[in-house]
Coordinates of C-alpha atoms in Angstrom, one line a residue:
X1165 CA -53.6 12.1 7.4
X1166 CA -52.1 10.3 10.2
X1167 CA -49.6 8.2 8.1
X1168 CA -48.7 11.4 7.2
X1169 CA -48.2 13.4 10.6
X1170 CA -46.2 10.0 11.3
X1171 CA -43.2 10.6 8.3
X1172 CA -43.4 14.1 9.3
X1173 CA -42.2 13.6 12.7
X1174 CA -40.2 10.7 12.2
X1175 CA -38.2 12.9 9.0
X1176 CA -37.7 15.4 11.6
X1177 CA -36.6 13.7 14.4
X1178 CA -34.6 11.9 11.9
X1179 CA -32.8 15.3 10.4
X1180 CA -31.7 16.7 14.5
X1181 CA -30.5 13.4 16.0
X1182 CA -29.6 10.9 13.5
X1183 CA -25.5 10.9 13.0
X1184 CA -24.8 12.5 9.8
X1185 CA -21.2 10.7 9.3
X1186 CA -20.2 7.0 9.4
X1187 CA -17.3 6.6 11.2
X1188 CA -15.5 3.3 12.0
X1189 CA -16.3 2.5 15.3
X1190 CA -20.1 2.4 13.9
X1191 CA -18.8 -1.2 11.6
X1192 CA -19.0 -4.2 14.6
X1193 CA -18.6 -7.8 13.9
X1194 CA -20.8 -10.4 15.5
X1195 CA -18.4 -10.9 18.4
X1196 CA -18.5 -7.2 19.6
X1197 CA -22.1 -6.6 18.8
X1198 CA -21.9 -9.4 21.7
X1199 CA -19.7 -7.6 23.9
X1200 CA -22.3 -4.3 23.5
X1201 CA -24.9 -7.3 24.9
X1202 CA -23.2 -8.1 27.8
X1203 CA -22.1 -5.1 28.8
X1204 CA -26.1 -3.8 29.3
X1205 CA -26.9 -6.5 30.4
X1206 CA -24.2 -6.4 33.3
X1207 CA -25.3 -2.9 34.0
X1208 CA -28.7 -4.3 34.5
X1209 CA -27.8 -7.5 36.7
X1210 CA -28.7 -5.1 40.1
X1211 CA -29.4 -1.7 38.2
X1212 CA -32.4 0.3 40.9
X1213 CA -35.7 1.2 38.8
X1214 CA -35.1 4.3 37.8
X1215 CA -38.3 7.2 36.6
X1216 CA -37.9 8.9 33.3
X1217 CA -39.1 12.1 33.1
X1218 CA -41.4 12.9 29.7
X1219 CA -39.5 15.8 28.3
X1220 CA -38.1 16.2 25.7
X1221 CA -35.2 18.3 26.9
X1222 CA -33.7 15.0 29.1
X1223 CA -34.6 12.7 25.5
X1224 CA -32.1 15.3 23.6
X1225 CA -29.6 15.2 26.5
X1226 CA -29.0 11.8 26.3
X1227 CA -29.1 11.4 22.6
X1228 CA -26.9 14.1 22.8
X1229 CA -24.7 12.2 24.9
X1230 CA -24.4 9.6 23.1
X1231 CA -23.9 10.9 20.0
X1232 CA -21.1 12.8 21.2
X1233 CA -19.6 10.1 22.9
X1234 CA -19.7 8.2 19.8
X1235 CA -18.3 10.4 17.6
X1236 CA -15.1 10.9 20.1
X1237 CA -14.8 6.7 20.1
X1238 CA -15.2 7.3 16.7
X1239 CA -12.4 10.3 16.2
X1240 CA -9.6 8.1 17.9
X1241 CA -10.0 4.7 15.9
X1242 CA -10.0 6.8 12.6
X1243 CA -6.8 7.8 13.3
X1244 CA -5.4 5.0 11.6
X1245 CA -5.9 1.8 9.1
X1246 CA -3.8 -0.5 10.9
X1247 CA -5.5 -3.6 12.7
X1248 CA -4.4 -2.6 16.2
X1249 CA -6.9 0.5 16.3
X1250 CA -5.4 1.5 19.8
X1251 CA -1.4 1.9 17.9
X1252 CA 0.7 4.5 17.8
X1253 CA 3.2 2.9 15.2
X1254 CA 2.9 5.1 11.6
X1255 CA 5.2 4.3 9.0
X1256 CA 5.4 5.0 5.3
X1257 CA 6.9 3.2 2.7
X1258 CA 10.0 5.0 0.7
X1259 CA 12.6 4.4 -2.6
X1260 CA 15.6 5.5 -3.2
X1261 CA 14.7 7.2 -5.5
X1262 CA 11.8 8.9 -5.7
X1263 CA 11.3 10.3 -9.1
X1264 CA 11.9 7.0 -10.7
X1265 CA 9.3 5.2 -8.1
X1266 CA 7.0 7.0 -5.4
X1267 CA 6.2 4.2 -2.9
X1268 CA 3.0 4.3 0.6
X1269 CA 2.7 1.8 2.3
X1270 CA -0.6 0.0 3.1
X1271 CA 0.8 -3.0 5.6
X1272 CA -1.0 -3.4 8.3
X1273 CA 1.9 -5.0 10.8
X1274 CA 4.5 -2.9 10.5
X1275 CA 6.2 -3.9 13.8
X1276 CA 6.5 -7.0 12.1
X1277 CA 7.7 -4.7 8.7
X1278 CA 10.1 -1.8 9.5
X1279 CA 13.3 -2.6 8.4
X1280 CA 12.6 -6.1 7.1
X1281 CA 10.5 -5.6 4.9
X1282 CA 11.6 -4.5 0.9
X1283 CA 12.4 -5.1 -2.7
X1284 CA 14.6 -3.7 -5.7
X1285 CA 12.7 -3.0 -8.6
X1286 CA 13.7 -1.7 -12.2
X1287 CA 11.0 0.2 -14.7
X1288 CA 12.3 -0.9 -18.2
X1289 CA 8.7 0.7 -19.5
X1290 CA 6.1 2.6 -18.3
X1291 CA 1.8 2.0 -18.9
X1292 CA 0.2 4.0 -22.2
X1293 CA -2.3 4.8 -23.4
X1294 CA -3.8 4.6 -26.6
X1295 CA -4.0 7.8 -29.2
X1296 CA -5.4 8.3 -32.4
X1297 CA -4.4 11.1 -33.7
X1298 CA -6.2 12.3 -37.1
X1299 CA -5.4 13.6 -40.2
X1300 CA -4.1 17.4 -40.1
X1301 CA -7.3 19.4 -42.3
X1302 CA -6.7 23.2 -43.6
X1303 CA -9.0 25.0 -40.8
X1304 CA -10.6 27.4 -42.9
X1305 CA -11.6 24.4 -45.6
X1306 CA -14.7 23.2 -46.2
X1307 CA -14.4 19.1 -46.4
X1308 CA -17.8 17.1 -45.5
X1309 CA -21.1 18.2 -47.2
X1310 CA -24.0 19.1 -44.9
X1311 CA -26.1 16.3 -43.9
X1312 CA -26.9 14.1 -40.8
X1313 CA -23.8 12.1 -39.3
X1314 CA -23.2 9.6 -37.3
X1315 CA -20.5 7.3 -36.3
X1316 CA -19.1 4.3 -33.3
X1317 CA -16.9 4.3 -31.2
X1318 CA -15.9 0.8 -29.0
X1319 CA -14.3 1.4 -25.0
X1320 CA -13.6 -1.8 -24.3
X1321 CA -17.4 -4.0 -24.1
X1322 CA -19.1 -1.2 -24.8
X1323 CA -20.2 0.3 -27.8
X1324 CA -21.5 4.2 -28.5
X1325 CA -23.0 6.1 -31.1
X1326 CA -22.2 9.6 -31.6
X1327 CA -24.4 11.6 -34.3
X1328 CA -24.1 14.8 -35.4
X1329 CA -25.3 17.7 -38.0
X1330 CA -22.7 19.5 -40.1
X1331 CA -24.0 22.7 -41.6
X1332 CA -23.2 24.0 -45.1
X1333 CA -21.1 27.0 -42.9
X1334 CA -19.3 24.8 -40.5
X1335 CA -15.5 24.4 -41.8
X1336 CA -13.2 21.7 -40.6
X1337 CA -12.1 23.3 -37.2
X1338 CA -15.9 23.6 -36.3
X1339 CA -16.6 20.1 -37.1
X1340 CA -13.6 19.3 -34.9
X1341 CA -14.0 21.1 -32.3
X1342 CA -17.8 20.1 -32.2
X1343 CA -17.1 16.0 -32.0
X1344 CA -14.3 16.9 -29.4
X1345 CA -17.1 18.5 -27.1
X1346 CA -19.0 15.6 -27.9
X1347 CA -16.6 12.7 -27.0
X1348 CA -15.4 14.7 -23.7
X1349 CA -19.2 15.0 -22.6
X1350 CA -20.1 11.2 -23.2
X1351 CA -18.0 10.4 -20.4
X1352 CA -17.0 7.1 -21.7
X1353 CA -13.3 7.0 -20.8
X1354 CA -12.1 9.1 -24.0
X1355 CA -10.3 12.5 -23.8
X1356 CA -10.3 14.9 -26.7
X1357 CA -8.3 18.0 -28.1
X1358 CA -7.3 19.6 -31.6
X1359 CA -4.2 19.8 -32.0
X1360 CA -1.9 21.9 -34.5
X1361 CA 1.0 21.0 -36.6
X1362 CA 3.5 23.5 -38.0
X1363 CA 2.3 24.6 -40.8
X1364 CA -1.2 26.0 -38.8
X1365 CA -3.4 22.8 -39.8
X1366 CA -5.4 21.1 -37.1
X1367 CA -6.5 17.4 -36.3
X1368 CA -8.9 15.9 -33.6
X1369 CA -6.7 13.6 -31.0
X1370 CA -8.3 11.2 -29.2
X1371 CA -7.4 9.6 -26.0
X1372 CA -8.1 6.6 -23.6
X1373 CA -8.5 7.8 -20.0
X1374 CA -7.0 4.2 -18.7
X1375 CA -3.1 2.9 -19.6
X1376 CA -2.4 -1.0 -20.8
X1377 CA -3.9 -3.8 -22.3
X1378 CA -5.3 -7.1 -20.5
X1379 CA -4.9 -10.3 -22.1
X1380 CA -6.8 -10.9 -25.0
X1381 CA -7.1 -7.2 -25.7
X1382 CA -5.7 -5.5 -28.9
X1383 CA -7.3 -2.0 -28.1
X1384 CA -8.0 0.3 -25.8
X1385 CA -10.9 1.6 -28.1
X1386 CA -11.5 1.9 -31.7
X1387 CA -13.1 4.6 -34.1
X1388 CA -15.5 3.1 -37.3
X1389 CA -18.5 4.5 -39.4
X1390 CA -21.9 4.2 -38.2
X1391 CA -24.2 1.4 -39.6
X1392 CA -26.9 3.3 -38.2
X1393 CA -28.4 4.8 -41.6
X1394 CA -26.9 8.8 -41.0
X1395 CA -24.3 9.9 -43.2
X1396 CA -20.8 7.9 -43.7
X1397 CA -17.6 9.5 -44.2
X1398 CA -16.7 11.1 -41.6
X1399 CA -14.4 8.4 -39.5
X1400 CA -12.4 8.8 -43.0
X1401 CA -12.4 12.5 -44.1
X1402 CA -11.1 13.1 -40.2
X1403 CA -8.8 10.1 -39.5
X1404 CA -10.6 9.2 -35.8
X1405 CA -9.1 5.6 -36.4
X1406 CA -6.0 6.4 -36.9
X1407 CA -3.7 4.6 -33.5
X1408 CA -0.7 7.1 -33.6
X1409 CA 0.0 5.0 -29.9
X1410 CA -1.1 2.0 -29.4
X1411 CA -1.6 0.9 -25.4
X1412 CA 0.9 -0.9 -24.0
X1413 CA 1.7 -2.7 -19.8
X1414 CA 4.4 -1.1 -18.1
X1415 CA 7.3 -4.1 -17.6
X1416 CA 9.4 -3.8 -14.4
X1417 CA 11.3 -6.6 -12.8
X1418 CA 11.0 -7.5 -8.6
X1419 CA 13.8 -8.2 -6.6
X1420 CA 15.0 -9.9 -10.6
X1421 CA 11.4 -11.6 -11.2
X1422 CA 10.1 -10.1 -14.0
X1423 CA 6.3 -8.5 -14.0
X1424 CA 4.3 -6.2 -15.8
X1425 CA 1.1 -3.9 -15.0
X1426 CA -1.9 -2.7 -17.5
X1427 CA -1.3 0.5 -15.0
X1428 CA 1.1 3.0 -13.4
X1429 CA 0.3 2.9 -10.2
X1430 CA -0.5 -0.8 -8.9
X1431 CA 0.4 -2.8 -5.1
X1432 CA 2.8 -5.5 -4.5
X1433 CA 2.3 -7.9 -2.0
X1434 CA -1.0 -6.4 0.2
X1435 CA 1.9 -4.0 1.6
X1436 CA 3.5 -1.4 -0.3
X1437 CA 1.2 0.9 -3.3
X1438 CA 3.8 2.0 -5.8
X1439 CA 3.7 4.7 -8.7
X1440 CA 6.3 4.3 -11.5
X1441 CA 7.2 7.4 -12.9
X1442 CA 10.3 6.8 -15.1
X1443 CA 12.3 4.3 -16.5
X1444 CA 15.1 3.2 -14.0
X1445 CA 17.9 3.8 -16.8
X1446 CA 20.9 3.9 -14.0
X1447 CA 20.1 1.6 -11.0
X1448 CA 17.7 -0.7 -9.5
X1449 CA 15.3 1.4 -6.9
X1450 CA 15.0 0.2 -3.8
X1451 CA 11.8 0.5 -2.0
X1452 CA 11.1 0.0 1.8
X1453 CA 9.8 0.9 5.4
X1454 CA 10.4 3.3 8.0
X1455 CA 8.6 5.1 11.4
X1456 CA 7.0 8.3 10.1
X1457 CA 7.6 10.6 13.1
X1458 CA 5.4 13.1 11.3
X1459 CA 2.1 11.2 11.1
X1460 CA 3.0 10.1 15.0
X1461 CA 2.9 13.5 15.8
X1462 CA -0.1 14.7 14.3
X1463 CA -1.7 11.5 15.8
X1464 CA -1.5 12.7 19.2
X1465 CA -2.3 15.9 18.8
X1466 CA -5.6 14.5 17.2
X1467 CA -6.7 12.3 19.9
X1468 CA -5.7 15.5 22.6
X1469 CA -7.8 17.8 20.5
X1470 CA -10.3 15.6 20.4
X1471 CA -10.3 14.6 24.0
X1472 CA -10.2 18.9 25.0
X1473 CA -13.3 18.8 22.6
X1474 CA -15.3 16.4 24.2
X1475 CA -14.4 18.2 28.0
X1476 CA -15.6 21.9 26.7
X1477 CA -18.7 20.7 24.5
X1478 CA -19.1 18.8 28.3
X1479 CA -18.8 21.8 30.2
X1480 CA -20.8 23.8 27.7
X1481 CA -23.5 23.1 28.7
X1482 CA -26.0 24.0 31.7
X1483 CA -29.0 22.4 32.1
X1484 CA -30.7 22.0 35.6
X1485 CA -31.5 17.6 34.5
X1486 CA -28.0 17.5 32.8
X1487 CA -25.1 16.2 34.7
X1488 CA -22.7 18.3 32.6
X1489 CA -20.3 17.8 35.6
X1490 CA -20.3 14.3 36.8
X1491 CA -19.7 13.6 32.2
X1492 CA -16.5 16.6 32.7
X1493 CA -14.9 15.1 36.2
X1494 CA -15.1 11.6 34.6
X1495 CA -13.4 12.5 31.4
X1496 CA -11.5 14.7 33.2
X1497 CA -10.2 11.6 35.7
X1498 CA -9.0 9.9 33.3
X1499 CA -6.5 12.0 31.8
X1500 CA -5.3 12.9 35.9
X1501 CA -5.0 9.3 35.8
X1502 CA -2.4 9.2 32.9
X1503 CA -0.7 12.6 33.7
X1504 CA 1.8 11.6 35.8
X1505 CA 3.7 9.4 33.4
X1506 CA 2.5 11.2 30.2
X1507 CA 4.5 15.0 31.1
X1508 CA 7.7 13.3 30.2
X1509 CA 5.5 13.7 26.8
X1510 CA 5.1 17.2 26.9
X1511 CA 1.2 16.9 27.4
X1512 CA 0.3 18.5 30.5
X1513 CA -3.2 18.5 31.7
X1514 CA -4.6 22.8 32.3
X1515 CA -6.6 24.4 35.2
X1516 CA -10.2 23.8 33.0
X1517 CA -9.6 20.2 32.7
X1518 CA -8.1 20.5 28.7
X1519 CA -4.6 18.9 27.8
X1520 CA -1.9 21.5 26.3
X1521 CA 1.1 19.7 24.2
X1522 CA 5.0 21.0 24.9
X1523 CA 5.6 20.3 21.0
X1524 CA 9.5 20.4 21.6
X1525 CA 9.0 17.8 24.5
X1526 CA 6.7 15.9 22.1
X1527 CA 9.1 15.8 19.2
X1528 CA 12.2 14.6 21.8
X1529 CA 9.9 12.0 22.8
X1530 CA 9.1 10.8 19.2
X1531 CA 12.1 10.4 18.2
X1532 CA 13.8 9.0 21.1
X1533 CA 15.8 5.7 21.1
X1534 CA 13.2 4.8 23.8
X1535 CA 10.2 6.4 21.7
X1536 CA 8.0 2.3 22.4
X1537 CA 8.5 3.3 26.2
X1538 CA 8.1 7.3 25.9
X1539 CA 4.7 6.8 24.4
X1540 CA 2.8 3.7 26.0
X1541 CA 1.4 6.5 28.3
X1542 CA -0.2 8.1 25.3
X1543 CA -1.4 4.3 24.2
X1544 CA -2.7 3.9 27.5
X1545 CA -4.5 7.1 27.7
X1546 CA -6.1 6.7 24.3
X1547 CA -7.6 2.8 25.4
X1548 CA -8.7 4.4 28.5
X1549 CA -11.1 6.9 26.6
X1550 CA -12.4 4.5 23.8
X1551 CA -13.5 2.4 26.8
X1552 CA -14.8 5.9 28.7
X1553 CA -16.5 6.7 25.5
X1554 CA -18.7 2.6 25.1
X1555 CA -19.3 3.2 28.8
X1556 CA -21.1 6.1 27.7
X1557 CA -22.5 4.7 24.4
X1558 CA -24.5 1.9 26.5
X1559 CA -25.9 4.0 29.4
X1560 CA -26.1 7.9 28.5
X1561 CA -29.0 8.0 30.8
X1562 CA -26.7 8.1 33.5
X1563 CA -26.1 11.7 33.2
X1564 CA -29.6 12.7 32.8
X1565 CA -31.5 13.4 35.9
X1566 CA -33.7 10.2 37.0
X1567 CA -35.0 9.7 40.4
X1568 CA -34.7 6.3 41.8
X1569 CA -38.1 4.8 42.1
X1570 CA -37.3 1.1 43.7
X1571 CA -34.3 -0.6 44.1
X1572 CA -33.6 -4.4 43.2
X1573 CA -34.1 -6.8 46.9
X1574 CA -30.2 -7.9 46.8
X1575 CA -31.0 -11.1 48.7
X1576 CA -32.9 -12.0 45.8
X1577 CA -31.4 -13.8 42.3
X1578 CA -32.5 -11.1 39.9
X1579 CA -32.8 -11.6 36.0
X1580 CA -31.0 -9.1 34.0
X1581 CA -32.7 -6.8 31.9
X1582 CA -30.9 -5.5 28.6
X1583 CA -33.1 -2.9 27.7
X1584 CA -33.8 -0.8 30.6
X1585 CA -31.0 1.4 29.0
X1586 CA -31.7 1.0 26.0
X1587 CA -34.7 3.2 26.7
X1588 CA -33.4 6.1 25.5
X1589 CA -33.6 5.2 21.6
X1590 CA -37.4 4.9 21.0
X1591 CA -37.9 8.1 22.9
X1592 CA -37.6 9.8 19.1
X1593 CA -41.3 7.9 19.0
X1594 CA -42.9 7.7 22.5
X1595 CA -45.1 10.7 22.2
X1596 CA -47.3 9.9 19.3
X1597 CA -46.8 5.7 19.3

């Protein structure tokens, strides 16, 4: 009985207080975890002894503060996918003919690649899927006797058996429709549909969802009669094994060097993801990297939105034991510190502590010749917000009322108590453990 109660309490708190999402800030290397430990130890080295009140409200406030800080940190870090998570550099891949080749930049070193990294591509053929087109039959004719049938399909190295029944009233179109639905429902990498010719006859067409052929492969799939003991003849009657278009690879050149791919979408050098749209019949297509001002503008707007959301959340919580004014003033203080230099970029501090953006000034700052210098304060502001979020996450209890019981003796060499600030992590259990 006690075990049931314990599980119920645990599940209740897990649903209420455990984060519902996993941000990039939640993944840590060994050195990052070591830094967190050192931060906790440093804070506690000369920290006084506090009396933590035994009430749910204080515990809930501490957990909520930590979660908000973690969310703020994760949201800011998640604004780009570069190695330098504080970078404001946003880039995009481009091509000289996007009707033939589409490119996206996936590199991690934009400063080194803008205007310097690129290549020429010529596409001679696209990768294609295998298509089997069956026999065209009169829709209302009766071709197969009423029996239980089966046929096998090999896709890659896997084999599948399809079984179905034909009744005396089933016409050719009914049988084709039945098999088409079976194949589509199986979700084995094949797509089936019924096509018609100019004479109104119907045929079953099966297409592989993948394109190209790997080394040693001769086909994407094969259809053949089953040896399970059920009736055979459906493959031959419907022509399911007739290959009308074999799978083929994409063929192209990169800077004159012959290449091939089983797909029309692939990466080049770990910096570009290309999607081939069609053969380059007239002239080669150039692929390069350029600055993406729209993405940069969106990045800065999202940064300000995350800051404003944190400030509004802090200001909205009014509780005797929650020091919301202290939390808000510390966050707003960071904005005030960089405001004198961020005003030129169109970012302004409002009376309630939130930030607003002058769209026109921000666009000018981003597109200007000295944009790196103009946006340096924004990068510093972003870095300061992340540092503050980390600090709050390490010791959220300082924003909850906690009377001082005893100060450490400054004359003695105190040892660090690295887990004192982490007492809130056990709050979910201390009422029944």
